[in-house]
XYZ file of C-alpha atoms in Angstrom:
696
model
C 5.050 105.445 21.173
C 5.042 101.817 20.773
C 3.647 101.756 17.513
C 6.608 103.801 16.675
C 8.983 101.314 18.001
C 7.728 98.248 16.287
C 7.830 99.919 13.031
C 11.639 101.036 13.649
C 12.367 97.113 14.271
C 10.291 96.239 11.183
C 12.410 98.815 9.216
C 15.575 97.316 10.777
C 14.591 93.909 9.924
C 14.159 95.039 6.221
C 17.335 96.636 5.949
C 19.157 93.641 7.507
C 17.446 91.259 4.960
C 18.238 93.471 1.971
C 21.758 93.830 2.825
C 21.824 90.146 3.297
C 20.218 89.259 0.240
C 22.781 91.702 -1.563
C 25.447 89.892 0.292
C 23.956 86.447 -0.909
C 23.838 87.622 -4.526
C 27.323 89.123 -4.746
C 28.940 85.946 -3.334
C 26.648 83.765 -5.818
C 28.034 86.334 -8.529
C 31.483 86.328 -7.482
C 30.898 81.945 -7.479
C 29.186 82.199 -11.071
C 31.855 84.177 -12.480
C 34.672 81.797 -10.950
C 32.728 78.884 -12.313
C 32.620 80.485 -15.716
C 36.290 81.554 -15.980
C 37.004 77.443 -15.042
C 34.684 76.274 -17.741
C 36.189 79.030 -20.305
C 39.701 77.510 -19.296
C 38.416 73.716 -19.514
C 37.045 74.632 -23.045
C 39.980 76.553 -23.978
C 42.707 73.441 -23.120
C 39.864 70.888 -24.162
C 41.631 69.898 -27.713
C 44.758 69.642 -26.092
C 43.806 67.340 -23.805
C 41.589 65.135 -25.855
C 44.640 64.785 -28.045
C 47.069 63.759 -25.255
C 44.370 60.995 -24.176
C 44.228 59.758 -28.018
C 47.890 59.371 -27.899
C 47.462 57.646 -24.614
C 44.530 55.585 -25.451
C 46.774 54.205 -28.729
C 47.184 51.234 -26.462
C 43.777 49.883 -27.215
C 44.464 49.501 -31.227
C 47.921 48.304 -30.114
C 46.703 45.261 -27.863
C 43.924 44.682 -30.600
C 46.895 44.298 -33.180
C 48.682 41.849 -30.880
C 45.578 39.758 -30.276
C 45.173 39.578 -34.356
C 48.791 38.821 -34.718
C 48.603 36.245 -31.855
C 45.581 34.823 -33.902
C 47.627 34.532 -37.213
C 50.624 33.039 -35.166
C 48.560 30.152 -33.825
C 46.877 29.091 -36.884
C 50.588 29.088 -38.178
C 52.048 27.090 -35.301
C 49.232 24.488 -35.596
C 49.986 24.672 -39.721
C 53.629 23.809 -38.749
C 52.901 21.386 -35.822
C 50.818 18.867 -38.411
C 49.884 16.933 -35.099
C 47.220 15.279 -36.754
C 44.480 17.246 -35.172
C 42.180 19.525 -37.442
C 42.051 23.400 -37.377
C 38.443 23.915 -36.485
C 38.178 27.213 -37.952
C 38.819 25.478 -41.431
C 35.910 23.828 -42.963
C 37.589 21.533 -45.095
C 39.763 20.408 -41.977
C 36.912 20.125 -39.535
C 34.684 18.269 -42.005
C 37.284 15.448 -42.928
C 37.604 15.026 -39.414
C 33.788 14.396 -38.585
C 33.648 12.285 -41.737
C 36.429 9.858 -40.642
C 35.164 9.779 -37.399
C 31.652 8.613 -38.689
C 33.400 6.207 -40.397
C 34.718 4.476 -37.025
C 32.679 2.141 -35.645
C 32.641 -0.269 -33.029
C 34.562 1.866 -30.522
C 33.927 1.158 -26.814
C 32.989 3.915 -24.173
C 36.845 3.860 -22.910
C 37.716 4.914 -26.300
C 34.868 7.391 -27.216
C 35.605 9.090 -23.661
C 39.087 9.353 -24.950
C 38.324 11.149 -28.139
C 35.918 13.331 -26.428
C 38.731 15.188 -24.827
C 39.780 16.114 -28.624
C 36.437 16.588 -29.621
C 35.318 18.946 -26.916
C 38.807 20.796 -27.391
C 37.573 21.348 -30.832
C 34.389 22.848 -29.613
C 35.760 25.224 -27.077
C 38.062 26.327 -29.864
C 35.426 27.059 -31.980
C 33.422 28.960 -29.247
C 36.575 31.152 -28.416
C 36.961 32.362 -31.923
C 33.536 33.467 -31.893
C 33.843 35.374 -28.703
C 37.276 36.792 -28.867
C 37.092 38.050 -32.514
C 35.863 41.814 -32.725
C 32.222 41.705 -33.756
C 33.576 43.778 -36.731
C 35.856 40.990 -38.232
C 33.617 38.735 -37.934
C 32.088 37.880 -41.410
C 28.274 36.076 -41.593
C 29.342 33.265 -43.137
C 32.067 32.128 -40.683
C 29.778 32.685 -37.938
C 27.259 30.266 -39.638
C 29.935 27.782 -40.392
C 31.911 27.811 -36.784
C 28.336 27.396 -35.098
C 27.176 24.366 -37.586
C 30.615 22.603 -36.698
C 29.976 22.991 -33.109
C 26.648 21.608 -33.653
C 27.572 18.658 -36.075
C 30.811 17.661 -33.313
C 28.082 17.753 -30.724
C 25.800 15.709 -32.191
C 28.351 13.292 -33.603
C 29.456 12.714 -30.072
C 26.147 12.017 -28.402
C 25.751 9.250 -31.304
C 29.158 7.911 -30.538
C 28.085 7.561 -26.775
C 25.207 5.540 -28.084
C 26.629 3.214 -30.221
C 29.237 2.353 -27.451
C 26.616 2.151 -25.157
C 24.705 -0.645 -27.458
C 27.893 -2.477 -27.785
C 28.475 -2.994 -23.719
C 24.752 -4.017 -23.476
C 25.315 -6.991 -26.018
C 27.848 -8.457 -23.426
C 25.471 -7.275 -20.436
C 25.159 -11.246 -19.609
C 28.887 -11.867 -19.545
C 29.482 -8.821 -17.223
C 26.685 -9.726 -14.636
C 27.467 -9.045 -10.806
C 27.512 -12.280 -9.051
C 25.606 -11.151 -6.273
C 22.690 -9.340 -7.837
C 22.905 -11.019 -11.150
C 22.608 -7.995 -13.182
C 25.061 -5.759 -14.949
C 26.363 -2.474 -13.310
C 29.281 -0.278 -15.047
C 30.152 3.053 -13.842
C 33.052 5.227 -15.502
C 34.203 8.296 -14.024
C 36.075 10.841 -16.217
C 37.070 14.769 -16.220
C 34.440 15.400 -18.645
C 31.861 12.417 -18.476
C 30.450 10.385 -15.474
C 28.496 7.232 -16.825
C 26.371 4.759 -14.886
C 24.745 1.760 -16.847
C 22.680 -0.647 -14.874
C 21.123 -3.724 -17.279
C 18.118 -5.686 -15.884
C 18.833 -9.234 -16.110
C 17.354 -10.897 -13.263
C 14.087 -9.311 -13.703
C 13.460 -9.358 -9.818
C 10.221 -7.677 -8.787
C 11.832 -6.927 -5.504
C 14.844 -5.301 -6.922
C 13.497 -1.955 -7.176
C 15.976 0.316 -5.538
C 19.149 1.033 -7.497
C 22.389 2.767 -6.230
C 25.420 2.795 -7.971
C 28.612 1.289 -6.580
C 29.922 3.765 -3.758
C 27.629 6.522 -4.571
C 24.310 7.854 -3.668
C 23.392 8.453 -7.285
C 20.340 6.057 -8.418
C 16.579 5.262 -9.430
C 13.799 3.923 -7.532
C 12.011 2.298 -10.157
C 8.141 0.394 -10.139
C 7.400 -2.890 -10.529
C 6.827 -2.726 -13.977
C 10.183 -1.843 -14.806
C 11.779 -4.042 -12.152
C 10.652 -6.708 -14.563
C 10.978 -5.682 -18.009
C 14.011 -6.419 -20.379
C 15.517 -2.890 -19.832
C 18.877 -0.946 -19.020
C 18.996 2.235 -17.001
C 21.724 4.650 -18.310
C 22.849 7.987 -16.627
C 25.094 9.898 -18.589
C 26.356 13.106 -16.709
C 27.988 15.326 -19.249
C 29.925 17.966 -17.294
C 29.329 20.139 -20.258
C 25.972 21.379 -21.801
C 25.248 20.170 -25.317
C 21.707 20.239 -25.175
C 20.847 24.165 -24.482
C 20.941 26.061 -28.241
C 23.613 27.960 -28.745
C 23.413 31.598 -27.533
C 23.364 33.973 -30.737
C 26.928 36.113 -31.635
C 27.003 39.375 -30.457
C 26.947 41.293 -33.606
C 26.566 44.946 -34.365
C 23.449 46.458 -35.971
C 23.289 47.673 -39.409
C 23.677 51.290 -38.790
C 26.537 50.836 -36.193
C 28.231 48.513 -39.312
C 27.605 51.240 -41.834
C 29.187 53.855 -39.866
C 32.487 51.782 -39.385
C 32.613 50.937 -42.874
C 32.420 54.433 -44.008
C 35.145 55.179 -41.897
C 36.919 52.464 -43.188
C 36.395 53.346 -46.785
C 37.138 56.803 -46.172
C 40.666 55.782 -44.552
C 41.314 53.434 -47.391
C 41.120 55.922 -50.103
C 43.752 58.194 -48.482
C 45.934 55.446 -48.017
C 45.526 54.229 -51.521
C 46.468 57.759 -52.677
C 49.455 57.428 -50.785
C 50.811 54.012 -52.416
C 51.700 53.843 -55.934
C 49.625 51.399 -57.804
C 52.874 49.333 -59.171
C 53.995 48.608 -55.542
C 50.257 46.957 -54.846
C 50.837 44.790 -57.546
C 54.191 43.503 -57.048
C 52.811 43.168 -53.402
C 49.854 41.687 -54.321
C 51.703 38.706 -56.243
C 54.320 38.294 -53.602
C 51.323 37.858 -51.085
C 49.451 35.231 -53.462
C 52.668 33.294 -53.277
C 53.268 33.406 -49.471
C 49.762 32.737 -48.716
C 49.190 29.825 -46.554
C 45.647 29.942 -45.604
C 44.114 32.036 -47.900
C 40.688 31.656 -46.084
C 42.254 32.872 -43.233
C 43.142 36.038 -44.194
C 39.928 36.908 -45.580
C 38.126 36.047 -42.184
C 40.280 38.731 -40.575
C 37.779 41.006 -42.499
C 38.689 44.834 -42.776
C 42.202 44.065 -41.686
C 43.160 42.859 -45.071
C 43.081 45.978 -46.613
C 45.819 47.623 -45.387
C 47.857 44.391 -44.837
C 48.287 43.916 -48.940
C 50.113 46.983 -49.251
C 53.670 47.395 -48.242
C 55.102 50.123 -49.845
C 58.906 50.438 -49.853
C 58.870 54.421 -49.366
C 59.496 55.787 -45.988
C 56.614 57.891 -45.771
C 53.600 55.813 -47.031
C 54.585 53.142 -44.660
C 54.210 55.290 -41.657
C 51.190 56.830 -43.093
C 49.941 53.202 -43.515
C 50.590 52.061 -40.181
C 49.023 55.387 -38.839
C 45.632 54.491 -40.541
C 45.629 50.969 -39.704
C 46.045 51.901 -36.301
C 43.381 54.834 -36.527
C 40.983 52.322 -38.225
C 41.586 49.827 -35.470
C 40.800 52.336 -32.884
C 37.580 53.020 -34.224
C 36.714 49.451 -34.501
C 37.863 49.079 -31.185
C 35.775 51.609 -29.707
C 32.730 50.655 -31.325
C 33.188 47.002 -30.193
C 33.580 48.298 -26.645
C 30.452 50.291 -27.100
C 28.621 47.233 -28.531
C 29.517 45.246 -25.078
C 27.342 47.577 -23.181
C 24.205 48.004 -25.494
C 20.934 47.262 -23.436
C 18.473 45.355 -25.360
C 14.845 46.773 -25.262
C 12.925 43.786 -25.182
C 12.765 39.821 -24.084
C 14.597 38.175 -27.444
C 11.596 35.804 -27.491
C 8.034 34.826 -26.268
C 8.041 32.317 -23.538
C 5.653 29.433 -23.255
C 4.394 27.967 -20.229
C 6.652 26.175 -17.868
C 9.247 27.490 -20.201
C 12.993 28.475 -18.341
C 13.954 31.791 -19.803
C 17.393 31.461 -20.526
C 18.385 35.289 -20.173
C 16.841 35.015 -16.636
C 18.082 31.687 -15.436
C 21.670 29.478 -16.063
C 22.109 25.914 -16.560
C 25.044 24.931 -14.327
C 26.935 21.611 -13.635
C 26.356 19.992 -16.708
C 23.587 17.584 -18.169
C 22.233 14.696 -16.767
C 21.031 12.298 -19.936
C 18.695 10.080 -18.298
C 17.399 6.925 -20.519
C 15.203 3.907 -20.016
C 16.747 1.510 -22.867
C 15.530 -1.729 -24.371
C 18.172 -4.871 -23.604
C 19.592 -5.667 -27.023
C 20.102 -9.488 -27.604
C 22.477 -10.866 -25.873
C 25.883 -12.403 -26.611
C 25.917 -16.613 -26.632
C 28.559 -18.676 -26.510
C 28.308 -21.334 -29.483
C 30.930 -24.347 -30.463
C 34.052 -21.775 -29.515
C 32.434 -18.467 -31.186
C 30.508 -16.077 -29.696
C 27.263 -15.261 -31.715
C 25.060 -12.030 -31.368
C 21.991 -10.813 -33.317
C 22.581 -7.233 -34.270
C 19.452 -5.287 -34.685
C 19.574 -3.139 -37.558
C 17.523 -0.154 -35.578
C 20.503 0.043 -33.337
C 19.826 0.825 -29.567
C 16.126 1.603 -28.678
C 14.444 3.588 -26.109
C 11.772 1.878 -23.753
C 8.972 4.187 -23.939
C 7.652 4.816 -19.980
C 5.061 5.502 -19.568
C 3.630 4.010 -22.681
C 1.984 6.394 -25.129
C -1.376 4.412 -24.910
C -2.586 3.166 -21.859
C -6.293 1.569 -21.484
C -5.959 1.499 -17.777
C -7.528 4.087 -15.896
C -5.168 2.983 -13.086
C -2.016 4.463 -15.059
C -0.889 6.534 -12.616
C -0.315 3.404 -10.258
C 1.033 1.149 -12.559
C 3.438 4.049 -14.129
C 4.171 6.201 -11.351
C 6.652 9.045 -11.601
C 10.378 7.406 -11.164
C 12.583 8.932 -8.261
C 15.925 9.915 -9.369
C 18.805 10.953 -7.008
C 21.701 12.953 -8.342
C 25.019 14.276 -7.288
C 25.518 17.858 -7.719
C 28.749 18.660 -9.585
C 31.760 19.528 -7.138
C 32.720 22.447 -8.695
C 29.825 24.345 -9.293
C 28.271 26.513 -6.582
C 24.700 27.194 -5.879
C 23.891 30.268 -3.833
C 20.171 29.307 -3.379
C 18.803 25.750 -3.608
C 18.980 24.459 -7.323
C 16.102 24.256 -9.733
C 15.272 21.126 -11.991
C 14.529 21.554 -15.538
C 13.914 19.108 -17.870
C 14.531 19.080 -21.895
C 11.759 19.228 -24.110
C 12.965 17.604 -27.633
C 9.893 18.850 -29.451
C 9.777 22.386 -28.208
C 13.813 22.615 -28.326
C 13.667 24.260 -24.316
C 13.896 23.446 -20.759
C 10.855 23.383 -19.218
C 9.940 22.791 -15.562
C 6.927 20.952 -15.526
C 6.842 16.842 -15.215
C 9.153 17.243 -12.144
C 7.866 16.840 -8.721
C 9.078 16.454 -4.809
C 12.163 17.940 -5.085
C 14.680 18.056 -2.021
C 18.221 19.280 -1.979
C 20.999 18.297 0.807
C 23.591 20.765 0.417
C 26.106 19.267 2.592
C 26.386 16.433 0.654
C 25.231 17.959 -2.548
C 22.538 15.568 -3.619
C 19.460 16.263 -5.307
C 16.491 14.084 -5.370
C 13.021 14.219 -7.510
C 10.503 12.618 -9.199
C 10.467 12.372 -12.923
C 7.334 11.518 -14.886
C 9.147 10.628 -17.745
C 12.987 9.948 -18.602
C 14.839 12.913 -20.637
C 17.824 15.135 -20.154
C 17.431 17.095 -17.312
C 19.699 20.036 -15.860
C 19.983 22.142 -12.809
C 19.239 25.941 -13.089
C 19.949 29.042 -11.153
C 19.149 32.588 -11.606
C 21.368 34.239 -13.489
C 21.666 37.500 -11.911
C 21.783 36.526 -8.356
C 24.720 38.279 -7.575
C 23.635 41.291 -9.228
C 23.433 44.279 -8.477
C 26.881 44.582 -6.485
C 26.962 45.880 -2.937
C 30.767 47.430 -3.756
C 33.528 47.586 -5.559
C 37.501 48.203 -5.603
C 40.186 48.033 -7.922
C 43.811 48.814 -6.936
C 47.370 48.737 -7.869
C 49.318 45.334 -6.733
C 52.191 46.017 -8.907
C 53.688 47.321 -11.962
C 51.255 46.449 -14.610
C 49.034 44.367 -12.046
C 45.798 45.021 -10.326
C 43.273 43.581 -7.670
C 39.444 43.765 -8.775
C 37.241 43.067 -5.774
C 33.532 42.758 -6.205
C 31.185 42.351 -3.392
C 27.730 40.995 -3.526
C 24.980 39.823 -1.171
C 26.266 36.309 -1.269
C 30.029 36.533 -2.046
C 33.319 38.535 -2.464
C 35.290 37.934 -5.574
C 38.913 38.935 -5.537
C 40.018 38.837 -9.273
C 43.898 39.677 -10.147
C 44.814 41.030 -13.659
C 48.133 41.181 -15.465
C 49.266 41.563 -19.137
C 46.442 39.757 -21.085
C 45.464 37.173 -18.601
C 42.947 37.053 -15.257
C 42.710 34.757 -12.621
C 40.466 34.261 -9.420
C 42.533 35.154 -6.427
C 40.198 34.245 -3.694
C 36.346 34.006 -3.279
C 34.130 34.134 -0.031
C 30.964 32.870 0.318
C 28.617 34.062 3.213
C 31.942 35.540 4.629
C 33.643 32.530 4.688
C 36.778 31.677 2.642
C 35.453 28.803 -0.511
C 38.147 26.995 -2.434
C 37.403 26.389 -5.959
C 39.520 24.794 -8.630
C 39.654 27.938 -10.529
C 41.902 29.621 -7.729
C 45.422 30.437 -9.247
C 45.050 29.997 -12.749
C 45.752 32.444 -15.145
C 43.334 32.619 -18.564
C 42.703 35.169 -21.023
C 39.619 37.387 -20.106
C 37.323 35.771 -22.463
C 38.286 32.271 -21.365
C 38.308 33.302 -17.656
C 34.580 35.089 -17.788
C 33.467 31.581 -19.425
C 35.181 29.432 -16.621
C 33.571 31.860 -13.595
C 29.806 31.582 -15.306
C 30.422 27.845 -15.541
C 31.042 27.606 -12.308
C 28.146 29.923 -11.304
C 29.873 33.021 -10.343
C 28.135 35.232 -12.627
C 29.065 38.774 -12.452
C 28.681 39.469 -16.137
C 25.677 41.367 -17.064
C 24.158 40.772 -20.793
C 22.692 42.919 -23.135
C 19.233 41.501 -21.190
C 20.077 41.349 -17.417
C 18.690 45.090 -17.063
C 15.092 43.546 -17.214
C 15.797 41.403 -14.445
C 17.830 43.307 -12.265
C 17.263 46.733 -10.591
C 20.390 48.788 -12.056
C 21.426 52.286 -11.904
C 21.350 52.943 -15.781
C 24.275 55.107 -16.796
C 24.677 56.152 -20.328
C 26.661 53.434 -22.598
C 29.358 56.021 -23.990
C 29.821 57.608 -20.885
C 30.691 54.353 -19.020
C 32.957 53.224 -22.036
C 34.884 56.274 -21.369
C 35.018 55.992 -17.719
C 36.228 52.412 -17.980
C 38.602 53.260 -20.736
C 40.184 56.145 -18.547
C 40.192 54.257 -15.289
C 41.896 51.117 -17.043
C 44.839 53.666 -18.323
C 45.135 54.788 -14.554
C 44.975 51.784 -12.812
C 48.552 51.071 -12.556
C 49.070 53.686 -10.095
C 45.521 54.628 -8.954
C 43.062 53.100 -7.007
C 38.814 53.482 -7.462
C 36.342 52.704 -5.607
C 32.197 52.396 -5.531
C 30.638 55.721 -4.060
C 27.195 55.927 -2.951
C 26.660 58.843 -4.549
C 26.736 57.438 -7.770
C 23.178 56.532 -7.893
C 22.139 60.224 -6.941
C 23.242 61.585 -10.019
C 21.687 61.382 -13.665
C 22.344 59.071 -15.956
C 25.032 60.830 -18.184
C 27.162 61.549 -14.715
C 28.943 58.846 -12.666
C 30.832 59.287 -9.364
C 33.502 57.038 -7.729
C 36.248 57.919 -5.863
C 39.939 57.774 -6.682
C 43.510 58.014 -4.799
C 46.984 57.602 -6.077
C 48.281 54.365 -4.652
C 51.859 53.918 -4.963
C 53.101 50.544 -4.592
C 56.080 51.145 -1.863
C 53.792 52.535 0.111
C 52.514 50.577 3.491
C 48.572 49.959 3.327
C 46.821 52.863 4.883
C 44.183 52.102 7.828
C 41.710 55.015 6.218
C 42.684 56.210 2.932
C 41.989 59.241 1.980
C 39.825 58.971 -1.225
C 38.892 61.919 -3.616
C 35.410 61.930 -5.040
C 34.972 62.783 -8.566
C 32.419 63.140 -10.970
C 32.706 62.029 -14.738
C 30.311 62.763 -17.591
C 32.551 61.402 -20.509
C 33.678 64.883 -21.459
C 34.368 66.631 -18.109
C 35.642 65.393 -14.899
C 35.704 67.273 -11.663
C 36.545 66.808 -7.836
C 33.342 67.119 -5.450
C 33.401 69.340 -2.375
C 31.231 66.569 -0.588
C 32.501 63.207 0.526
C 31.248 59.992 1.107
C 29.642 60.450 4.804
C 28.179 63.978 3.830
C 24.357 64.320 4.336
C 23.145 65.271 0.922
C 24.408 65.128 -2.821
C 25.764 68.277 -4.388
C 27.887 68.754 -7.800
C 29.250 71.821 -6.126
C 33.223 71.694 -6.952
C 35.911 71.436 -4.399
C 38.002 74.360 -3.484
C 41.349 74.970 -5.213
C 40.237 72.411 -8.070
C 39.322 72.979 -11.734
C 37.130 71.436 -14.705
C 39.077 68.745 -16.668
C 38.004 67.138 -19.897
C 39.619 63.773 -19.166
C 40.064 61.764 -15.827
C 43.725 61.545 -16.637
C 44.242 65.473 -16.489
C 41.823 65.664 -13.578
C 43.939 63.006 -11.511
C 47.298 64.821 -12.713
C 46.296 67.766 -10.438
C 46.989 65.896 -7.192
C 49.141 63.393 -8.401
C 52.715 62.817 -7.790
C 54.957 62.803 -10.934
C 55.991 58.964 -9.786
C 52.452 58.288 -10.359
C 52.024 59.735 -13.860
C 55.110 58.392 -15.024
C 53.931 54.915 -14.027
C 50.808 55.785 -15.873
C 52.519 56.562 -19.018
C 54.248 53.489 -18.634
C 51.607 50.865 -18.545
C 51.641 47.896 -20.706
C 48.975 48.126 -23.474
C 47.666 44.496 -22.952
C 47.378 45.047 -19.218
C 45.359 48.077 -19.986
C 43.194 46.352 -22.213
C 42.372 43.723 -19.806
C 41.311 45.739 -17.095
C 39.457 47.587 -19.487
C 37.699 44.608 -21.006
C 37.215 43.512 -17.252
C 35.550 46.735 -16.100
C 33.308 46.440 -19.670
C 32.299 43.088 -18.581
C 31.463 43.503 -15.108
C 29.883 47.589 -16.075
C 30.513 48.259 -12.313
C 28.944 52.019 -12.626
C 25.740 50.608 -13.725
C 25.357 47.278 -11.584
C 26.125 48.488 -8.306
């Protein structure tokens, strides 16, 4: 009887299990069917959605065209102004400027410092051209020409400082200080700080040198205190020592795909335009050409620019083709920004500073021990001076050949105390590096006893031999980021907030400009000279990096930072579409972005219209995007586990634009369609440059 009961229980359990299994399978079947229907629906309208997106994304080539026009305009303006300064992009003008300046002799330090403002401006302009011109518009010969001009200007500027130092030192005896009997000169300017001390008295007890009113100075050994020498510390707030970084250029296959596309497009344009019109136009162009060189430098743009047909239709065709072509160029350039290098660019020697991992900050301190030149002597109402043909001579310390075994005692390292540039932020104690002129690299050996007082911003260390030194910081100290948020502030104006281990940066973006709105270091507000200064995106990125606020990964950064790798094509599409929506939607970081695979990204989004009061706990929607499919997720930020399950009552879409359209107000979508093209382009540039989806 008992046996019979247990069997029927087993039977009941089996039937129950089967029934549940059937129900589960049925639910799954219905779910799958629903998904298949949604996928089919998505595929059915895909072309339509992508076409609409293509029309919206026309803002990128439009913004690029505006930038091109502005480049031409600024060259034309410079040409008309005739203010005597050269256009650095024209080889002839910059070469004439250099030649004429070389011929000027006997300039004082004050004159050189004044002239250096123009020279530094020319160098900045050349560097900006190299960074702002899309890689596909830059020709190899132009890159070489611009970089050679930069190097020539840098070398000549340093040579001028040496000549002016020599002129000053010849008069050292007439400028001696009454108390010490030695000469001291301090010049402080926005770009350089110069300290010179001439040892006229040779007092063996005078070994501690501090420049007036500052902590900057040296502790020198007895042998130098009794020698005919001068000490110079030239602190350039810029770095003209580190080799120029290579210009981002596309690989051959990249170029060929874009070039093939260009050729095809040009062919179709040419058939639409009659030959005689081209001829007519060509003659006109030649007579009107201001800077023929410039037009050539613009690269692919000139193919269409030489054809302006009179008939209605080809004019429109030509414009369409130009935009299509620009669109390709821009997309390719954007993907190039996200390309990861497979390995480090060069092999490192022992003690060499890896410039992909570290960055120099606060300029370069040129430290020199100089031989005191013959002094001016008054004679019968004249000043007579012996001028050495070799010019300014460096004093070799320690001497190259020392017989003495006690060399270490006679020629000990020199203690140096430097002030750290006030506009630079170090998140950890700075490291000191010295320039090895032979190997053309920064090295960390030959430097000892480094101590840093962060409050006074003073760094003290011992240096075996005088040479240029700089302070370095890990370039990736603020990576990966902890979180980020992008939200609208006003029509065509957004706020991007990036939080890292050490800092929180708030960046405002409007039109084609960016601005540092606020910066917190260790949760305290920190003031920076960059605050409230509007700059173009490229200039803004350079300025932040110079200040030690690097949130801009390079192609090598992934070799030094643990990143959450996302496929570049997915990243580019996500950033472009986020930028398009940024005037009416807020986006922010999601912890689930690390849980999905590299071809998918997850972030939070919500409509954010400006007249709304800021909400305490806003309701975010979690979106997953793979570049060609967007969906709302069932989970939220506080769920226990990641799941790709679709949120109830939602559908798949091919773009983020159509995805948010499902839950957005008409007002929000209107704001998106009315966005300014330069604004969208700037937001996209910032997203591409910070790579929020891979680096947080």
